[in-house]
Coordinates of C-alpha atoms and ligand atoms in Angstrom, one line a residue:
X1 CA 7.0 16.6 -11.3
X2 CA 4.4 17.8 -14.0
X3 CA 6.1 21.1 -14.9
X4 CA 3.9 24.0 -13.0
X5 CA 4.2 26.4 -15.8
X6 CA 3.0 24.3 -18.3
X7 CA -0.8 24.8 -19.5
X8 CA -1.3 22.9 -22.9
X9 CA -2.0 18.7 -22.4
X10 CA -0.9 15.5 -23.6
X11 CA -4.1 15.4 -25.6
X12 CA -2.9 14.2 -29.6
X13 CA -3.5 17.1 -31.7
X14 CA -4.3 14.9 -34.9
X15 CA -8.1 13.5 -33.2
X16 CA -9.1 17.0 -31.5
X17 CA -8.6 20.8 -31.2
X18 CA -9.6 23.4 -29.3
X19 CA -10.5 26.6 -30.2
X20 CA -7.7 29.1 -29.8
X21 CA -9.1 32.3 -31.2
X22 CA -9.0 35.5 -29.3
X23 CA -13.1 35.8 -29.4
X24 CA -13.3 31.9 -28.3
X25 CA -11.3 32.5 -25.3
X26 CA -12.8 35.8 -24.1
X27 CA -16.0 34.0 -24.5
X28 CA -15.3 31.1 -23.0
X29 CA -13.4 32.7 -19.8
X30 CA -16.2 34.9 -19.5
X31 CA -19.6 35.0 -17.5
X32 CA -19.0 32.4 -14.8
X33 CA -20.0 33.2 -11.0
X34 CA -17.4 33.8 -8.5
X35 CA -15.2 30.5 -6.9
X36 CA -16.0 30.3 -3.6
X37 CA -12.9 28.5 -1.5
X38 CA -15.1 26.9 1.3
X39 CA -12.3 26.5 4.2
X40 CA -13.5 23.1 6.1
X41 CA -12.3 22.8 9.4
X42 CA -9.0 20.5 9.9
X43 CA -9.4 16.9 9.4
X44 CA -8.9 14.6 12.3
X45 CA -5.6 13.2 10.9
X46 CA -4.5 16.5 10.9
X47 CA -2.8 16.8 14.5
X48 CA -1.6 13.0 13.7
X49 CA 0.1 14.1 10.6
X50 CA 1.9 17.2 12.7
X51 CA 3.2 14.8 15.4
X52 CA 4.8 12.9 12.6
X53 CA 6.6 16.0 11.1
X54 CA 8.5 16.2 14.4
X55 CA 9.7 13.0 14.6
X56 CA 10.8 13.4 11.1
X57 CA 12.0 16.7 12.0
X58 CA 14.4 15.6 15.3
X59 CA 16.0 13.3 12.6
X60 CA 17.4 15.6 10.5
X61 CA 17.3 19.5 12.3
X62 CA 19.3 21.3 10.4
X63 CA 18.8 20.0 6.5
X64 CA 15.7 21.0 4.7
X65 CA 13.4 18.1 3.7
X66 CA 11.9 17.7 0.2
X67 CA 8.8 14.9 0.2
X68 CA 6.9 14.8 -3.3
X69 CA 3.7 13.4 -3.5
X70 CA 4.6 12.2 -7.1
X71 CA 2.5 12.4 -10.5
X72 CA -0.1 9.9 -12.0
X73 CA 2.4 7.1 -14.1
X74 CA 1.6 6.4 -17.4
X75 CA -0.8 3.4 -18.6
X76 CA -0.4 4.1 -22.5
X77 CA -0.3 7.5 -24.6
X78 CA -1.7 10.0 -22.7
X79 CA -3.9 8.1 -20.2
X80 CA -2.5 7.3 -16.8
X81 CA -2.8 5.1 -14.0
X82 CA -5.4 6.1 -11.1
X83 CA -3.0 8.3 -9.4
X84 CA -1.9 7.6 -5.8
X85 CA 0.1 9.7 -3.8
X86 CA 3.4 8.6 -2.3
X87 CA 2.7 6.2 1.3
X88 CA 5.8 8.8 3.1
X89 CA 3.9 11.8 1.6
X90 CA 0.5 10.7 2.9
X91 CA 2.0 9.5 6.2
X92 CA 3.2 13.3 6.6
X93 CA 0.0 15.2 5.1
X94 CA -2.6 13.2 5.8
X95 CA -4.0 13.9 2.6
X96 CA -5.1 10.7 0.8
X97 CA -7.1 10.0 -2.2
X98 CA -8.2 13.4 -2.6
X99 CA -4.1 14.6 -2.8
X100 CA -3.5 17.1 -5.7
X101 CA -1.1 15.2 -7.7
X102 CA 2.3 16.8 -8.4
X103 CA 2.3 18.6 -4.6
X104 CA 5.3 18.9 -3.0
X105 CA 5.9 18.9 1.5
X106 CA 9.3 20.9 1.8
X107 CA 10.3 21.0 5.7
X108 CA 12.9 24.4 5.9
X109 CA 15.1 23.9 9.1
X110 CA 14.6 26.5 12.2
X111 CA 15.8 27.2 15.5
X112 CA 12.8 25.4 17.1
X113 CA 12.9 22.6 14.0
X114 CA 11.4 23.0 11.0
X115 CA 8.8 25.0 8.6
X116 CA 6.6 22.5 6.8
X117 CA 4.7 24.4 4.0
X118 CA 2.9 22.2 0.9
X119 CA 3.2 23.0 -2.5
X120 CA 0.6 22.4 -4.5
X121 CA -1.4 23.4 -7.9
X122 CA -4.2 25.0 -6.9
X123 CA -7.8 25.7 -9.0
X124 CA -6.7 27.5 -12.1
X125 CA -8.5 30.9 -12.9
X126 CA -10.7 31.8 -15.4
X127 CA -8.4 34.0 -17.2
X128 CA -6.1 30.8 -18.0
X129 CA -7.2 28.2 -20.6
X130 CA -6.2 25.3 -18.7
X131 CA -9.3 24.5 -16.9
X132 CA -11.1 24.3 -20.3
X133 CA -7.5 23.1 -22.9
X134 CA -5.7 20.8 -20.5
X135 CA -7.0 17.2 -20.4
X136 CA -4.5 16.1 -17.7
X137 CA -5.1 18.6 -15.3
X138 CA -8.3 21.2 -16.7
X139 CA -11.1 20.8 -14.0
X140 CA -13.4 20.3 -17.3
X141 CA -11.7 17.4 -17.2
X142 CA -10.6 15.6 -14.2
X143 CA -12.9 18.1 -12.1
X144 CA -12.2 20.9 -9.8
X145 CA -9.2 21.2 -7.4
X146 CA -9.3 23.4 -4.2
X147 CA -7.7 26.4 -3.4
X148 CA -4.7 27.0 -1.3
X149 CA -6.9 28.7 2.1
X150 CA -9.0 25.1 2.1
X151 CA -5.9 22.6 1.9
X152 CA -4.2 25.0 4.7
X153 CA -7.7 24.6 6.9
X154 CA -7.9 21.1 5.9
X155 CA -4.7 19.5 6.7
X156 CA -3.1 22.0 9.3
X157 CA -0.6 23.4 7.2
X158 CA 0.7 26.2 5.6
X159 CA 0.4 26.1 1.8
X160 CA 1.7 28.1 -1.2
X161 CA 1.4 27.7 -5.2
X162 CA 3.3 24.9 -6.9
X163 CA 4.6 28.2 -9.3
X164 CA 6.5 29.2 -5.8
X165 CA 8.3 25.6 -5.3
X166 CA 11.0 26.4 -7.7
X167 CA 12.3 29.9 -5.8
X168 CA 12.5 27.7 -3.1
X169 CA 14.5 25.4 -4.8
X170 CA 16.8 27.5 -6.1
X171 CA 17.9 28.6 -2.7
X172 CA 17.9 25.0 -1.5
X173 CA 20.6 24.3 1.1
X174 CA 23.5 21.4 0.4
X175 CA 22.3 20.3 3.5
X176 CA 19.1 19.1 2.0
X177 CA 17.5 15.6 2.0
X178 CA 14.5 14.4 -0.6
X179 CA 12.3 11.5 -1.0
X180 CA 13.9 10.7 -4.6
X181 CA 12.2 7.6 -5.6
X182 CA 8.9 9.7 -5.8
X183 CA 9.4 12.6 -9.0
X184 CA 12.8 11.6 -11.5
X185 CA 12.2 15.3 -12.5
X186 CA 12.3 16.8 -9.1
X187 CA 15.0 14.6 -8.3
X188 CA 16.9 15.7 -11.3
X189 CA 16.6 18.9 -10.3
X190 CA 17.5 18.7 -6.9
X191 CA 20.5 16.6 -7.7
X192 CA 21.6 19.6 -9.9
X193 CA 20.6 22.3 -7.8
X194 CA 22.7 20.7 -4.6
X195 CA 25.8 20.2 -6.4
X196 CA 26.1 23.2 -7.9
X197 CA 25.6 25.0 -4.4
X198 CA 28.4 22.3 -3.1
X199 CA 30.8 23.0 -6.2
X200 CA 30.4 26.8 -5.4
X201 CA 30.9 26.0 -1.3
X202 CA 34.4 24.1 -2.0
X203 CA 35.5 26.7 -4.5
X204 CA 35.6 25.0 -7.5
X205 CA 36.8 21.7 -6.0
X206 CA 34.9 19.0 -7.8
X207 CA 36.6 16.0 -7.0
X208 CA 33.5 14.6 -5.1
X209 CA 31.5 14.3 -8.1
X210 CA 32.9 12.2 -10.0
X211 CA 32.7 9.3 -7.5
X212 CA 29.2 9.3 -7.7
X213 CA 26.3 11.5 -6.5
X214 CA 27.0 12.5 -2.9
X215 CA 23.5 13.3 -2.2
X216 CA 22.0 9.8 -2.8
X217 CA 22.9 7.7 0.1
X218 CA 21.5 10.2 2.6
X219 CA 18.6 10.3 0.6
X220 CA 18.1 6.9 0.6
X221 CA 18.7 7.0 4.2
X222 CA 15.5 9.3 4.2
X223 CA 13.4 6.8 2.2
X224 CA 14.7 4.0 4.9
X225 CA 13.2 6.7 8.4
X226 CA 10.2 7.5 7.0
X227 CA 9.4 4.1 6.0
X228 CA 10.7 3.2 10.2
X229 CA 8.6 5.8 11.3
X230 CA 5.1 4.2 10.1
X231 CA 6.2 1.2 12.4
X232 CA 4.4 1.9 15.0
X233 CA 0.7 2.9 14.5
X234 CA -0.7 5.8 16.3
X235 CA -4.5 6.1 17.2
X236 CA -5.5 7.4 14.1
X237 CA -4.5 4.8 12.3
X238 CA -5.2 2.3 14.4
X239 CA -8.7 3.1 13.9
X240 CA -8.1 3.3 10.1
X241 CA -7.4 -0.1 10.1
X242 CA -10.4 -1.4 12.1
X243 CA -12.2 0.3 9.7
X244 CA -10.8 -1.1 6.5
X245 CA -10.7 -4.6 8.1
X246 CA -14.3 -4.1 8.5
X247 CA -14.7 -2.7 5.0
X248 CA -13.1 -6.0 3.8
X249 CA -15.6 -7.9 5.7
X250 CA -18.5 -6.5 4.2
X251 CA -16.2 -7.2 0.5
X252 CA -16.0 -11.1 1.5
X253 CA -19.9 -11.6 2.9
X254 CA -20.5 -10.3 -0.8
X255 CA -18.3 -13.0 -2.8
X256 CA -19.9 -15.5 -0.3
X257 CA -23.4 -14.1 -1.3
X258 CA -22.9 -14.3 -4.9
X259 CA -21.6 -17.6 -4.9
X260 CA -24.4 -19.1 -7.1
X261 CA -23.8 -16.6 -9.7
X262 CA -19.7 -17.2 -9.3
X263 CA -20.0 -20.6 -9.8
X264 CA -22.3 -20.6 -12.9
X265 CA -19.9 -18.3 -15.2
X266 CA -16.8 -19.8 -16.8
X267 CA -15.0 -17.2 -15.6
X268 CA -15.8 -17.1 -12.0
X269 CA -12.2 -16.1 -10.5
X270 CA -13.6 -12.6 -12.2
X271 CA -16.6 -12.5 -10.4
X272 CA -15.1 -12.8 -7.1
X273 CA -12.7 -10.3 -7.9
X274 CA -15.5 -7.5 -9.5
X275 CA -17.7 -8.4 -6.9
X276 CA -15.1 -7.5 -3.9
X277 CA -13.7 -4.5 -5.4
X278 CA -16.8 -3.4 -6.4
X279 CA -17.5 -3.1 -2.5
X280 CA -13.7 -1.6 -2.3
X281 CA -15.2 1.3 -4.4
X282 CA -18.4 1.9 -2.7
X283 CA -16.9 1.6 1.1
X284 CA -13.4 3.2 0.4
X285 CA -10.6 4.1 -2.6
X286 CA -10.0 0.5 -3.7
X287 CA -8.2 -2.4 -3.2
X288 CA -5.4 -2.0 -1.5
X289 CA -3.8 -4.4 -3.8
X290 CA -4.7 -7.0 -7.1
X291 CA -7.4 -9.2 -5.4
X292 CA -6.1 -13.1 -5.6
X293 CA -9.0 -14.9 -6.2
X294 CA -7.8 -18.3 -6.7
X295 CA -10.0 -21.4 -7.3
X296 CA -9.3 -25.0 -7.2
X297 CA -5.5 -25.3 -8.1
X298 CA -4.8 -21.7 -9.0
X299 CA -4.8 -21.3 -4.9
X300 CA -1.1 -23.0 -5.4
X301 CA 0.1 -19.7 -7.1
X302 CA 1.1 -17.8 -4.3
X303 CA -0.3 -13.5 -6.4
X304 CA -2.5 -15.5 -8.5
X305 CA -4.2 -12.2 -10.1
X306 CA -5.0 -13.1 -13.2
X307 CA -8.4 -14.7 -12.3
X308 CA -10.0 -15.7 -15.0
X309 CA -10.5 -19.6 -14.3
X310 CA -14.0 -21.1 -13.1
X311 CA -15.1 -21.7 -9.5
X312 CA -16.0 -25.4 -9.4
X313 CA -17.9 -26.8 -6.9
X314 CA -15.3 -29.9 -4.8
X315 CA -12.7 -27.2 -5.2
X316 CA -11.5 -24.8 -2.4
X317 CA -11.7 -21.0 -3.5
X318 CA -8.5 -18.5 -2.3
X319 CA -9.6 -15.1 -1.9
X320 CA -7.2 -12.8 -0.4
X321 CA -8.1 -9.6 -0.7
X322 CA -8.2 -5.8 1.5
X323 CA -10.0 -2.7 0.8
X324 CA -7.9 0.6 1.0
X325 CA -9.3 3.5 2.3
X326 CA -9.7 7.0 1.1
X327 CA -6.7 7.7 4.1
X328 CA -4.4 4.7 2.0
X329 CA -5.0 2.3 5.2
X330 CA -5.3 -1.3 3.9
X331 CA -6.5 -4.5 5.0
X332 CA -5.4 -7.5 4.0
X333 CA -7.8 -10.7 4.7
X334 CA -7.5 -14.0 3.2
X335 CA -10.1 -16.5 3.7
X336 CA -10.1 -20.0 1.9
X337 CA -13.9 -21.4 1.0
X338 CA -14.7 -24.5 0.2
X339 CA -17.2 -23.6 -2.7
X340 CA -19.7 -26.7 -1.9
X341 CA -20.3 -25.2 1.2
X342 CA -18.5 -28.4 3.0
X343 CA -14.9 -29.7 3.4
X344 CA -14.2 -33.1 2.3
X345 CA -12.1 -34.9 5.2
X346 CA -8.6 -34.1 3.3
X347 CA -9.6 -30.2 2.9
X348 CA -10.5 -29.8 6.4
X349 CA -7.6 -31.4 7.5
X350 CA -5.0 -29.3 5.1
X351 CA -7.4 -25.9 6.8
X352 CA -7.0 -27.3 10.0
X353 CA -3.1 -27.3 10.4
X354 CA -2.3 -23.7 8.4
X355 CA -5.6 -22.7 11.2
X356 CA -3.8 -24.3 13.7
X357 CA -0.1 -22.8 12.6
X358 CA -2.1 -19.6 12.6
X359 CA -3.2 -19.8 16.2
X360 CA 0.0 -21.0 16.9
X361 CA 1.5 -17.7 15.7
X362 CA -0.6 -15.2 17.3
X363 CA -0.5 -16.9 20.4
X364 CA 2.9 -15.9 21.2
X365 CA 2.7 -12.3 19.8
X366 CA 3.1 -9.6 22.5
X367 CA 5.3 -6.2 23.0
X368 CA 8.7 -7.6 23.4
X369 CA 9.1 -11.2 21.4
X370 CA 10.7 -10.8 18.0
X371 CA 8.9 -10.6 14.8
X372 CA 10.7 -13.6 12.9
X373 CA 9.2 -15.6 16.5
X374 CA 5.9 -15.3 14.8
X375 CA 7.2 -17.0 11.5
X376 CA 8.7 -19.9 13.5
X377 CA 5.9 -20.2 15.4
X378 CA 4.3 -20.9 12.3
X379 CA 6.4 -23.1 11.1
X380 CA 6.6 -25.8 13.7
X381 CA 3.1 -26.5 12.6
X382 CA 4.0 -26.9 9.3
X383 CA 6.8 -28.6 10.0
X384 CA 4.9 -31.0 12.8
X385 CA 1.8 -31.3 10.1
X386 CA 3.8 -32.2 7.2
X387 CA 6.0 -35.0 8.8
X388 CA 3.0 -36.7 10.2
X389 CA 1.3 -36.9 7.2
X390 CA 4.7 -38.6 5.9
X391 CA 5.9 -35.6 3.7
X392 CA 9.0 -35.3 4.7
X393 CA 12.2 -37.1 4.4
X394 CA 13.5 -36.0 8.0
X395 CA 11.6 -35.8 11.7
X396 CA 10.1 -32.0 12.1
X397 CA 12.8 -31.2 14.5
X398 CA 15.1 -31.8 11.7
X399 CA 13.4 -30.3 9.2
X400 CA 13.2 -26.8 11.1
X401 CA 17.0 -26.8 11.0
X402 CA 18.0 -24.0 9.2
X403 CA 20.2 -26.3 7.1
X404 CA 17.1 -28.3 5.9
X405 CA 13.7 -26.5 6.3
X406 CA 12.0 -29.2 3.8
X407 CA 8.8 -28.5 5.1
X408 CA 8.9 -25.0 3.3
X409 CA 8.7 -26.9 0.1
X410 CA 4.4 -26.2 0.6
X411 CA 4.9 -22.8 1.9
X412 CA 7.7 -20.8 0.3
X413 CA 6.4 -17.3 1.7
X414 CA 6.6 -15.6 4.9
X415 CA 4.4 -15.5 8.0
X416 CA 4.1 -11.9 8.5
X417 CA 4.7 -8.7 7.2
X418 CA 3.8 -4.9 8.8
X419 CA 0.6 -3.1 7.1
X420 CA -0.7 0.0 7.2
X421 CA -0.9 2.5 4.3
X422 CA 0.8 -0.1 2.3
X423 CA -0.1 -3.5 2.1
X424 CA 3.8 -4.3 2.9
X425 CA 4.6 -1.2 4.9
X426 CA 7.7 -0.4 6.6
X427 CA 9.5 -2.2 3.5
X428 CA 12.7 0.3 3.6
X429 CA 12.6 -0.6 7.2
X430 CA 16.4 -2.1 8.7
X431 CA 16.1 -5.6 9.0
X432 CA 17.3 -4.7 12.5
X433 CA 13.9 -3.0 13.6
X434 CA 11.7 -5.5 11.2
X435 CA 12.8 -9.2 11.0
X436 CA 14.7 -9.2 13.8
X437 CA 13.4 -5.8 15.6
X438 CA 11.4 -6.4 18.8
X439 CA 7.5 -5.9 18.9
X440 CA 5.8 -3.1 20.4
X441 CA 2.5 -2.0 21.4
X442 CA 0.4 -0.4 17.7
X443 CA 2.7 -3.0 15.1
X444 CA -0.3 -4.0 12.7
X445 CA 1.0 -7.0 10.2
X446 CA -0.4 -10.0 9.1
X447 CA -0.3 -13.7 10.4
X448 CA -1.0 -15.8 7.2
X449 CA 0.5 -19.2 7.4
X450 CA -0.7 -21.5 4.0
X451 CA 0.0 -24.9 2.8
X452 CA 0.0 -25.4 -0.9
X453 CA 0.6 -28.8 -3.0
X454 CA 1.6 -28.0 -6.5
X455 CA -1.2 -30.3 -8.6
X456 CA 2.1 -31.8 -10.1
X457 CA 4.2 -32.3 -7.0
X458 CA 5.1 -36.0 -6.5
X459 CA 6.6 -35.7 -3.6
X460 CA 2.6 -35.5 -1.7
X461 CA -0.4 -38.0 -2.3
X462 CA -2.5 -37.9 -4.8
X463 CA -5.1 -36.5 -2.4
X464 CA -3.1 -33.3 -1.5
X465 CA -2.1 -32.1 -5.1
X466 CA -4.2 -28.8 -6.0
X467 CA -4.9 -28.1 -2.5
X468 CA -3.7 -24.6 -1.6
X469 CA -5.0 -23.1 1.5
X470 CA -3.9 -19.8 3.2
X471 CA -5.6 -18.1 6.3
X472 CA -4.6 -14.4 6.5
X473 CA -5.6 -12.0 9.5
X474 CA -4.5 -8.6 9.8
X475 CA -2.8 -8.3 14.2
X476 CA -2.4 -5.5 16.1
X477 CA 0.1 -5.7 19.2
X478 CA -1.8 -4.5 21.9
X479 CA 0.1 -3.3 25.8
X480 CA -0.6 -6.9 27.0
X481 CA -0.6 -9.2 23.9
X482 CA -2.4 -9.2 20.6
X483 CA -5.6 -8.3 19.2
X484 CA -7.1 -10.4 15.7
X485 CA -8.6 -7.2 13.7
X486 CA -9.8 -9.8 11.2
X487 CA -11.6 -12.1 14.2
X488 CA -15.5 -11.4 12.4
X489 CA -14.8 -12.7 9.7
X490 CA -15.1 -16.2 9.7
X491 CA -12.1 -18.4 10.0
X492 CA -12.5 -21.8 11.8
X493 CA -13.6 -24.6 9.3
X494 CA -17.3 -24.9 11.3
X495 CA -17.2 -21.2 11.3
X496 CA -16.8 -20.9 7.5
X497 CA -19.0 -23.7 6.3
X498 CA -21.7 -22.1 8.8
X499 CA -21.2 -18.6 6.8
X500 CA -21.5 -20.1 3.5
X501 CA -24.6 -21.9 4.5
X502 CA -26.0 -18.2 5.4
X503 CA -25.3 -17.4 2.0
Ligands
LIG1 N1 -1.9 -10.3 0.3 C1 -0.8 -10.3 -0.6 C2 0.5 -10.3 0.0 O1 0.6 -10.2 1.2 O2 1.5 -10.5 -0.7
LIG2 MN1 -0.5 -10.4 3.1

């Protein structure tokens, strides 16, 4: 955590200074109009975000809870990475994009359950320097930030000064639990703070220290509920997604749209990329991950993100891409082009059998079947598809046995994983209530099956080698089955040859 009391920046005083005489800061603090805190009414994630404190809350009602937002990371010197809150701190706050970095969600235990109150660094006044001397955090320089009345109004919940977070810690309880991947400093502190309370509790006896922090693996066990609790959508988000799916749309009618000017520049991998996340920026925060935009035998690299080859008409062009919104919610599309406009026979039929392992997979999903169903599912296509074309050295049957699995050779990945406010949500999940945890109605994850021949893979005709094809929708699990948020954008082999012939 940035320290609170600290008002000087990162800024390298050997290229700039700032004025520091007394008659330069009277000046400069003086004559501006009042700051108005305009108090919005509550945002709609709001009573969402409060129903998800009390789940959290009937998990752990006795021990306060500790939830950073983190700090922007470092790219070099003193710039930073675009800052993104924590996924659990979000998920709790309902704050997104426009989070205050540094804030802090502390949970204090009550008879009824627990307190929450948000800690966070609000607007500076005039009669500090920082909003003029502080390059990380001066509103002169990364722009205003709102007061504590408007974030209370906004999100539903009681806030106080980041200057107040340490009292609060000082008191903390041994019986305490924080998100400590999130702040090394907070965590540091914590850590201390908690053992000294537990040292003073036992009377000196501090045999349980030396066999490691006994804080962690409850902690950790924190990290591992909040990611459970985003397994299951709830309205809100559910709607977040449809939007972002639809955002992503809009992203991939652009690439298809720009084509021409994609395929005459020798980089055209960047093009696709700039022009879908240029669409990520106008319709939401950004991407909610590195676009892949992979032409001709670059689609074979399964995070191909590098992107700078050319887009060459005969070739097949993997863009898999999703547009975060300003909430966090991702999609994640992918959508394989041939960039002619048409298939040749041996494309179409590669498309055809990951489409048809695709359809194969959401055909089964509904509340009650097992996730890893929907990767099997899957793979019996591939499985079926590969040993007809003569690619493997066994029947399918006997390549699906676990013992064998040869047709995985072409497609090393997973099926499936859960999305939401991370493109691979729920990843602290048990294995118990993700791979083999049972479906339920609001699960969003992704069906994308792919078949990829290496350009130097022996083992595959001539004809196959530098084909990679992946089809990627984003599911929800609906009361009765399954719904295809991706379904608009195109995705049969007719379908897409008809879109890029739109233009
Ligand atoms: N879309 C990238 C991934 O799922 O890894
Ligand atoms: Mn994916």
């Amino acid at each position: 955590m940035a320290d609170p009391t600290k008002t000087t920046s990162r800024a390298t005083e050997n290229r700039s200074t700032t004025p520091s005489s007394d008659a330069f800061k009277d000046y400069i603090g003086s004559n501006w109009a009042d700051r108005v805190d305009v108090v919005p009414p509550a945002r709609e994630q709001a009573a969402y975000a409060a129903a998800r404190r009390q789940r959290l809350s009937a998990l752990y009602p006795n021990a306060t809870i500790v939830i950073p937002a983190g700090s922007p990371k470092v790219r070099s010197n003193d710039t930073d990475y675009p800052f993104r809150a924590h996924s659990g701190f979000a998920h709790l706050t309902g704050w997104g994009s426009d989070t205050v970095p540094g804030s802090v969600l502390v949970l204090l235990p009550t008879a009824q359950g627990h307190d929450a109150t948000l800690y966070f660094r609000e607007a500076a006044g005039r009669d500090s320097d920082e909003f003029y001397a502080n390059s990380d955090i001066g509103e002169f320089w990364t722009g205003p930030r709102p007061g504590l009345a408007s974030v209370a109004a906004d999100l539903g919940l009681a806030t106080a000064s980041i200057h107040e977070l340490a009292g609060v810690l000082e008191s903390l309880a041994t019986d305490s639990v924080l998100l400590r991947e999130v702040d090394a400093e907070l965590t540091s502190t914590i850590d201390t703070r908690r053992i000294a309370t537990s040292r003073a509790d036992e009377n000196g006896d501090f045999a349980f220290v030396a066999n490691g922090n006994p804080f962690e693996e409850r902690d950790i066990e924190l990290a591992r509920d909040l990611s459970e609790l985003r397994l299951v959508k709830d309205s809100y988000e559910i709607h977040e997604m449809r939007l972002a799916v639809d955002a992503t749309k809009l992203g991939f009618d652009d690439v298809v749209a720009d084509l021409p000017a994609i395929i005459a520049h020798p980089r055209g991998e960047r093009l696709v990329e700039g022009t879908f996340n240029r669409r990520a920026r106008a319709e939401g925060n950004t991407v909610g991950y590195d676009t892949i935009a992979a032409s001709g035998p670059h689609a074979c690299i399964l995070h191909w993100v590098r992107n700078d080859g050319p887009v060459v008409p005969g070739d097949l062009i993997l863009l898999d891409a999703g547009i975060e919104l300003e909430s966090y919610y991702t999609a994640d599309i992918t959508r394989t082009l041939p960039v002619s406009g048409t298939f040749t026979e041996v494309q179409r039929r590669v498309y055809e059998a990951v489409l048809e392992a695709a359809d194969a997979a959401f055909a089964i999903v509904r509340p009650g079947i097992r996730f890893r169903e929907i990767h099997q599912a899957a793979m019996a296509v591939i499985a079926k598809k590969t040993a007809e074309w003569g690619l493997l050295p066994v029947t399918a049957e006997e390549s699906t046995k676990p013992e064998n699995q040869f047709h995985r050779r072409y497609m090393v990945h997973g099926t499936s994983h859960h999305l939401g406010i991370d493109v691979h949500d729920c990843a602290q999940a048990r294995r118990d209530l993700y791979l083999d945890g049972v479906l339920e109605a609001g699960m969003v994850f992704t069906i994308e099956p792919g078949l990829y021949f290496q350009p130097d893979d022996l083992s595959v005709p001539e004809e196959f080698r530098g084909i990679g094809v992946r089809i990627e929708d984003d599911i929800l699990v609906t009361e009765s089955g399954a719904e295809n948020l991706s379904i608009g954008t195109p995705r049969t082999a007719d379908d897409v040859e008809a879109w890029l012939a739109r233009g």
